[in-house]
Amino acid sequence: MSDVYDVTIIGGGPAGLYSAFYSGLRGMKTKIIEVQPELGGKVRLYPEKIIWDVGGQPPISGEKFRSQLVDQGLRFSPTVLLNTKVTGFDKKEDGLFAITTDDREVQLSKTVIMAVGSGIITPQKLPLEGAERFELTNLHYTVQSLERFRGKRVLISGGGNAAVDWANELEPLAEQVYLTHRRDNLSGHEAEVERLLGSRVRCFFGASICELRSGTEAGRIDCVALEDGACTRWAELEVDEVIISHGYERDAGLIESAGLSLEVAGDGVIDGGADSSTHMPGVFAAGDILRHEGKLNLIAGAFHDAANAVNRAKQFIEPEAGRHAMVSSHNERFKEWNGKLKEAEQAGGI
Ligand SMILES: Cc1cc2nc3c(=O)[nH]c(=O)nc-3n(C[C@H](O)[C@H](O)[C@H](O)COP(=O)(O)OP(=O)(O)OC[C@H]3O[C@@H](n4cnc5c(N)ncnc54)[C@H](O)[C@@H]3O)c2cc1C
């Protein structure tokens, strides 16, 4: 028999992590279930980008911000299940939610916070047989570190925002950047497209990758063949690294299976209340998955939803509980940590 949690948070992105922090602050037994091997949600997709628009936070890289989010989210030691996909949940006769996961374990919880963002997103793979064998070497679906590409010949395949941004960011530091796109024009932000077209990036339009060749160094791509729309081989490029930016596949199975009772709109988001409530009593939502009047689709908006979702969950379990937690600066839960922080400050540690 599984332990019963007060709050189970589905999704470990900004909304889920802040919910976990706030839920701990309100003294609730909390669990996060995340399908990916790491916490951080979509912020994992832009580790090298600089985030400027989180209040009070100096400009910070996605990776550093993700790490801070995780530290804060784990502050009250919630239980965390990684690599675990939630496939559905049902309210049982005793009022508890039975949450099912792909490992067939059933998790029991008094409330649920849906913090699933845009569902499970995975990069569209290069549709070439055997391409996956290069994923451990020099075939990439995201740019984890710009430095890795310094002084190298890099081919980027794709024509959207991410492909255009990566090409522009790599252009000053790579030996040569090539960009290939199956269409005749790029669909990134206008100013970024203009910058790219005026740069040293060599573009191949109306072309796609038809072969990855590995010759000299086993297990690494060293040459890429391109073909045009009529499948005629067109160019062969010697490269050191290949980046594929063909968009993402979205698995919204959980949202669809819970659909009717959660009022899921045509575009796959939950139409809920500004207080993070949904149409299913005991189920709350936060972050990109939730829409309400005044919704802010930013990390700051995800935090706002998360605190609301936790406060409503608290009152769902204990109707007499306060609407809000005591602010952190006056909250006794931080007393011991505050003492330690002050000692470290006096010792010059922070
Ligand atoms: C390239 C890019 C740059 C951005 N830059 C900024 C910026 O500068 N400033 C800003 O404020 N915002 C920015 N954003 C938006 C911001 O990242 C999102 O608003 C934020 O990540 C939303 O957080 P979330 O927790 O709601 O969703 P997500 O971050 O999408 O997290 C949802 C999590 O739920 C998990 N999940 C989904 N389904 C399941 C399931 N069935 N079982 C288990 N786990 C599941 C997913 O794996 C994911 O980890 C950017 C977004 C992108 C794509």
Short mmCIF file of N, CA and C in Angstrom, two decimals, residues 27-129:
data_model
loop_
_atom_site.label_atom_id
_atom_site.label_comp_id
_atom_site.label_asym_id
_atom_site.label_seq_id
_atom_site.Cartn_x
_atom_site.Cartn_y
_atom_site.Cartn_z
N GLY A 27 3.75 23.04 5.28
CA GLY A 27 3.78 21.83 6.14
C GLY A 27 3.05 20.64 5.55
N MET A 28 2.99 20.56 4.23
CA MET A 28 2.27 19.43 3.64
C MET A 28 3.24 18.37 3.12
N LYS A 29 2.80 17.13 3.21
CA LYS A 29 3.61 15.99 2.72
C LYS A 29 3.49 15.97 1.20
N THR A 30 4.63 16.13 0.53
CA THR A 30 4.62 16.48 -0.89
C THR A 30 5.41 15.49 -1.74
N LYS A 31 4.88 15.23 -2.92
CA LYS A 31 5.61 14.38 -3.88
C LYS A 31 5.60 15.06 -5.25
N ILE A 32 6.74 14.97 -5.95
CA ILE A 32 6.80 15.46 -7.34
C ILE A 32 7.01 14.24 -8.22
N ILE A 33 6.25 14.15 -9.31
CA ILE A 33 6.48 13.07 -10.29
C ILE A 33 6.86 13.71 -11.62
N GLU A 34 8.02 13.33 -12.14
CA GLU A 34 8.55 13.96 -13.37
C GLU A 34 8.98 12.85 -14.34
N VAL A 35 8.56 12.99 -15.57
CA VAL A 35 8.86 11.95 -16.55
C VAL A 35 10.32 11.98 -17.03
N GLN A 36 10.93 13.14 -17.00
CA GLN A 36 12.31 13.26 -17.49
C GLN A 36 13.30 12.79 -16.41
N PRO A 37 14.54 12.53 -16.81
CA PRO A 37 15.53 12.10 -15.80
C PRO A 37 16.00 13.23 -14.90
N GLU A 38 15.61 14.48 -15.21
CA GLU A 38 16.06 15.66 -14.43
C GLU A 38 14.90 16.59 -14.20
N LEU A 39 14.97 17.36 -13.12
CA LEU A 39 13.97 18.39 -12.85
C LEU A 39 14.33 19.66 -13.63
N GLY A 40 13.36 20.56 -13.81
CA GLY A 40 13.65 21.84 -14.47
C GLY A 40 12.70 22.19 -15.60
N GLY A 41 11.98 21.19 -16.12
CA GLY A 41 11.00 21.46 -17.18
C GLY A 41 11.64 22.07 -18.41
N LYS A 42 10.92 23.00 -19.04
CA LYS A 42 11.39 23.58 -20.30
C LYS A 42 12.69 24.37 -20.15
N VAL A 43 13.03 24.78 -18.94
CA VAL A 43 14.28 25.55 -18.76
C VAL A 43 15.47 24.68 -19.17
N ARG A 44 15.30 23.35 -19.13
CA ARG A 44 16.37 22.44 -19.58
C ARG A 44 16.67 22.63 -21.07
N LEU A 45 15.70 23.21 -21.80
CA LEU A 45 15.89 23.36 -23.25
C LEU A 45 16.74 24.57 -23.61
N TYR A 46 16.92 25.48 -22.65
CA TYR A 46 17.70 26.69 -22.99
C TYR A 46 18.77 27.00 -21.93
N PRO A 47 19.67 26.01 -21.71
CA PRO A 47 20.66 26.19 -20.65
C PRO A 47 21.60 27.37 -20.86
N GLU A 48 21.86 27.74 -22.13
CA GLU A 48 22.84 28.80 -22.42
C GLU A 48 22.18 30.16 -22.58
N LYS A 49 20.84 30.20 -22.63
CA LYS A 49 20.16 31.50 -22.81
C LYS A 49 20.19 32.26 -21.48
N ILE A 50 20.16 33.59 -21.59
CA ILE A 50 20.17 34.39 -20.37
C ILE A 50 18.75 34.86 -20.06
N ILE A 51 18.31 34.62 -18.85
CA ILE A 51 16.96 35.01 -18.42
C ILE A 51 17.06 36.35 -17.69
N TRP A 52 16.25 37.32 -18.13
CA TRP A 52 16.31 38.67 -17.57
C TRP A 52 15.03 39.06 -16.83
N ASP A 53 13.94 38.29 -17.06
CA ASP A 53 12.65 38.84 -16.64
C ASP A 53 12.01 38.13 -15.45
N VAL A 54 12.85 37.65 -14.53
CA VAL A 54 12.30 37.15 -13.27
C VAL A 54 12.62 38.21 -12.22
N GLY A 55 11.58 38.73 -11.57
CA GLY A 55 11.75 39.86 -10.65
C GLY A 55 12.84 39.64 -9.61
N GLY A 56 13.69 40.61 -9.41
CA GLY A 56 14.70 40.57 -8.35
C GLY A 56 15.88 39.66 -8.66
N GLN A 57 15.83 39.00 -9.80
CA GLN A 57 16.89 38.05 -10.15
C GLN A 57 17.79 38.68 -11.21
N PRO A 58 19.07 38.92 -10.90
CA PRO A 58 19.96 39.46 -11.94
C PRO A 58 20.01 38.50 -13.13
N PRO A 59 20.38 39.00 -14.33
CA PRO A 59 20.43 38.14 -15.51
C PRO A 59 21.19 36.84 -15.20
N ILE A 60 20.64 35.73 -15.64
CA ILE A 60 21.19 34.43 -15.22
C ILE A 60 21.00 33.42 -16.35
N SER A 61 21.94 32.50 -16.50
CA SER A 61 21.80 31.48 -17.56
C SER A 61 20.69 30.50 -17.17
N GLY A 62 20.07 29.91 -18.21
CA GLY A 62 19.02 28.91 -17.96
C GLY A 62 19.51 27.82 -17.03
N GLU A 63 20.74 27.34 -17.24
CA GLU A 63 21.24 26.22 -16.45
C GLU A 63 21.39 26.60 -14.97
N LYS A 64 21.93 27.80 -14.72
CA LYS A 64 22.11 28.23 -13.33
C LYS A 64 20.75 28.44 -12.67
N PHE A 65 19.83 29.02 -13.45
CA PHE A 65 18.49 29.27 -12.91
C PHE A 65 17.81 27.94 -12.58
N ARG A 66 17.97 26.97 -13.47
CA ARG A 66 17.38 25.64 -13.24
C ARG A 66 17.91 25.04 -11.93
N SER A 67 19.23 25.19 -11.76
CA SER A 67 19.83 24.62 -10.56
C SER A 67 19.28 25.32 -9.29
N GLN A 68 19.10 26.64 -9.37
CA GLN A 68 18.54 27.37 -8.21
C GLN A 68 17.09 26.96 -7.95
N LEU A 69 16.34 26.78 -9.04
CA LEU A 69 14.93 26.35 -8.90
C LEU A 69 14.86 25.00 -8.20
N VAL A 70 15.77 24.10 -8.61
CA VAL A 70 15.75 22.76 -8.02
C VAL A 70 16.11 22.84 -6.53
N ASP A 71 17.14 23.63 -6.20
CA ASP A 71 17.52 23.79 -4.78
C ASP A 71 16.33 24.27 -3.96
N GLN A 72 15.65 25.28 -4.49
CA GLN A 72 14.52 25.84 -3.74
C GLN A 72 13.38 24.81 -3.65
N GLY A 73 13.12 24.12 -4.78
CA GLY A 73 12.02 23.15 -4.81
C GLY A 73 12.23 22.00 -3.84
N LEU A 74 13.51 21.67 -3.59
CA LEU A 74 13.80 20.52 -2.71
C LEU A 74 14.06 20.94 -1.26
N ARG A 75 13.90 22.22 -0.97
CA ARG A 75 14.21 22.78 0.36
C ARG A 75 13.55 21.99 1.49
N PHE A 76 12.28 21.57 1.31
CA PHE A 76 11.58 20.86 2.38
C PHE A 76 11.55 19.34 2.14
N SER A 77 12.52 18.87 1.34
CA SER A 77 12.70 17.43 1.08
C SER A 77 11.43 16.69 0.63
N PRO A 78 10.82 17.14 -0.45
CA PRO A 78 9.69 16.36 -0.97
C PRO A 78 10.19 15.02 -1.53
N THR A 79 9.30 14.06 -1.65
CA THR A 79 9.66 12.83 -2.37
C THR A 79 9.67 13.16 -3.86
N VAL A 80 10.70 12.68 -4.57
CA VAL A 80 10.79 12.97 -6.01
C VAL A 80 10.88 11.66 -6.78
N LEU A 81 9.97 11.47 -7.72
CA LEU A 81 10.07 10.33 -8.63
C LEU A 81 10.45 10.86 -10.01
N LEU A 82 11.65 10.48 -10.48
CA LEU A 82 12.07 10.89 -11.82
C LEU A 82 11.82 9.72 -12.79
N ASN A 83 11.96 9.99 -14.08
CA ASN A 83 11.76 8.95 -15.10
C ASN A 83 10.41 8.26 -14.94
N THR A 84 9.44 8.97 -14.44
CA THR A 84 8.13 8.36 -14.17
C THR A 84 7.03 9.19 -14.82
N LYS A 85 6.28 8.53 -15.69
CA LYS A 85 5.24 9.24 -16.42
C LYS A 85 3.89 8.99 -15.77
N VAL A 86 3.18 10.05 -15.46
CA VAL A 86 1.82 9.88 -14.94
C VAL A 86 0.90 9.63 -16.13
N THR A 87 0.14 8.52 -16.05
CA THR A 87 -0.73 8.18 -17.19
C THR A 87 -2.19 8.52 -16.91
N GLY A 88 -2.55 8.72 -15.66
CA GLY A 88 -3.94 9.09 -15.36
C GLY A 88 -4.15 9.18 -13.86
N PHE A 89 -5.30 9.70 -13.46
CA PHE A 89 -5.66 9.65 -12.04
C PHE A 89 -7.17 9.63 -11.89
N ASP A 90 -7.61 9.02 -10.78
CA ASP A 90 -9.04 8.88 -10.51
C ASP A 90 -9.31 9.19 -9.06
N LYS A 91 -10.49 9.71 -8.79
CA LYS A 91 -10.85 9.93 -7.40
C LYS A 91 -11.56 8.68 -6.90
N LYS A 92 -11.07 8.12 -5.80
CA LYS A 92 -11.68 6.90 -5.28
C LYS A 92 -12.85 7.25 -4.37
N GLU A 93 -13.57 6.22 -3.94
CA GLU A 93 -14.75 6.47 -3.08
C GLU A 93 -14.38 7.12 -1.76
N ASP A 94 -13.16 6.81 -1.26
CA ASP A 94 -12.76 7.40 0.02
C ASP A 94 -12.25 8.84 -0.15
N GLY A 95 -12.31 9.38 -1.36
CA GLY A 95 -11.92 10.78 -1.60
C GLY A 95 -10.46 10.95 -1.98
N LEU A 96 -9.66 9.88 -1.87
CA LEU A 96 -8.24 10.00 -2.25
C LEU A 96 -8.10 9.87 -3.77
N PHE A 97 -7.05 10.50 -4.29
CA PHE A 97 -6.75 10.33 -5.71
C PHE A 97 -5.79 9.15 -5.88
N ALA A 98 -6.12 8.29 -6.81
CA ALA A 98 -5.21 7.17 -7.17
C ALA A 98 -4.56 7.58 -8.48
N ILE A 99 -3.23 7.82 -8.40
CA ILE A 99 -2.49 8.33 -9.57
C ILE A 99 -1.72 7.16 -10.18
N THR A 100 -1.96 6.90 -11.45
CA THR A 100 -1.27 5.77 -12.08
C THR A 100 -0.08 6.26 -12.92
N THR A 101 0.97 5.46 -12.88
CA THR A 101 2.18 5.83 -13.60
C THR A 101 2.57 4.70 -14.55
N ASP A 102 3.53 4.98 -15.44
CA ASP A 102 3.88 3.96 -16.43
C ASP A 102 4.59 2.75 -15.81
N ASP A 103 5.07 2.86 -14.57
CA ASP A 103 5.65 1.67 -13.93
C ASP A 103 4.57 0.90 -13.16
N ARG A 104 3.31 1.28 -13.39
CA ARG A 104 2.11 0.62 -12.84
C ARG A 104 1.96 0.78 -11.33
N GLU A 105 2.83 1.55 -10.69
CA GLU A 105 2.66 1.84 -9.27
C GLU A 105 1.50 2.81 -9.14
N VAL A 106 0.70 2.66 -8.10
CA VAL A 106 -0.38 3.63 -7.88
C VAL A 106 0.02 4.51 -6.71
N GLN A 107 -0.01 5.83 -6.93
CA GLN A 107 0.34 6.78 -5.88
C GLN A 107 -0.95 7.36 -5.31
N LEU A 108 -1.01 7.45 -3.97
CA LEU A 108 -2.23 7.97 -3.35
C LEU A 108 -2.00 9.38 -2.84
N SER A 109 -2.99 10.24 -3.05
CA SER A 109 -2.81 11.63 -2.65
C SER A 109 -4.15 12.28 -2.34
N LYS A 110 -4.10 13.23 -1.37
CA LYS A 110 -5.35 13.93 -1.04
C LYS A 110 -5.69 14.99 -2.08
N THR A 111 -4.65 15.57 -2.68
CA THR A 111 -4.86 16.58 -3.74
C THR A 111 -3.82 16.36 -4.85
N VAL A 112 -4.11 16.96 -5.99
CA VAL A 112 -3.18 16.86 -7.14
C VAL A 112 -2.95 18.26 -7.69
N ILE A 113 -1.69 18.57 -7.99
CA ILE A 113 -1.40 19.82 -8.72
C ILE A 113 -0.86 19.44 -10.09
N MET A 114 -1.59 19.85 -11.12
CA MET A 114 -1.15 19.59 -12.50
C MET A 114 -0.19 20.71 -12.88
N ALA A 115 1.07 20.36 -13.05
CA ALA A 115 2.09 21.35 -13.45
C ALA A 115 2.85 20.79 -14.65
N VAL A 116 2.08 20.31 -15.63
CA VAL A 116 2.67 19.54 -16.73
C VAL A 116 3.08 20.39 -17.93
N GLY A 117 3.02 21.70 -17.81
CA GLY A 117 3.47 22.56 -18.91
C GLY A 117 2.74 22.25 -20.20
N SER A 118 3.51 21.98 -21.24
CA SER A 118 2.90 21.66 -22.53
C SER A 118 2.82 20.15 -22.74
N GLY A 119 2.84 19.38 -21.67
CA GLY A 119 2.85 17.91 -21.79
C GLY A 119 4.29 17.44 -21.91
N ILE A 120 4.46 16.21 -22.36
CA ILE A 120 5.82 15.67 -22.47
C ILE A 120 6.35 16.04 -23.84
N ILE A 121 7.45 16.81 -23.85
CA ILE A 121 7.95 17.21 -25.16
C ILE A 121 9.32 16.58 -25.43
N THR A 122 9.43 16.01 -26.62
CA THR A 122 10.71 15.40 -27.01
C THR A 122 11.08 15.91 -28.41
N PRO A 123 12.39 16.12 -28.64
CA PRO A 123 12.78 16.67 -29.95
C PRO A 123 12.42 15.71 -31.08
N GLN A 124 12.00 16.26 -32.20
CA GLN A 124 11.75 15.47 -33.42
C GLN A 124 13.10 14.95 -33.89
N LYS A 125 13.21 13.65 -34.02
CA LYS A 125 14.49 13.06 -34.41
C LYS A 125 14.70 13.18 -35.92
N LEU A 126 15.97 13.12 -36.32
CA LEU A 126 16.31 13.13 -37.74
C LEU A 126 15.80 11.83 -38.35
N PRO A 127 14.94 11.90 -39.38
CA PRO A 127 14.34 10.66 -39.89
C PRO A 127 15.29 9.88 -40.81
N LEU A 128 16.43 9.48 -40.29
CA LEU A 128 17.40 8.72 -41.08
C LEU A 128 17.77 7.45 -40.31
N GLU A 129 17.69 6.32 -40.95
CA GLU A 129 17.97 5.06 -40.26
C GLU A 129 19.40 5.06 -39.69
#
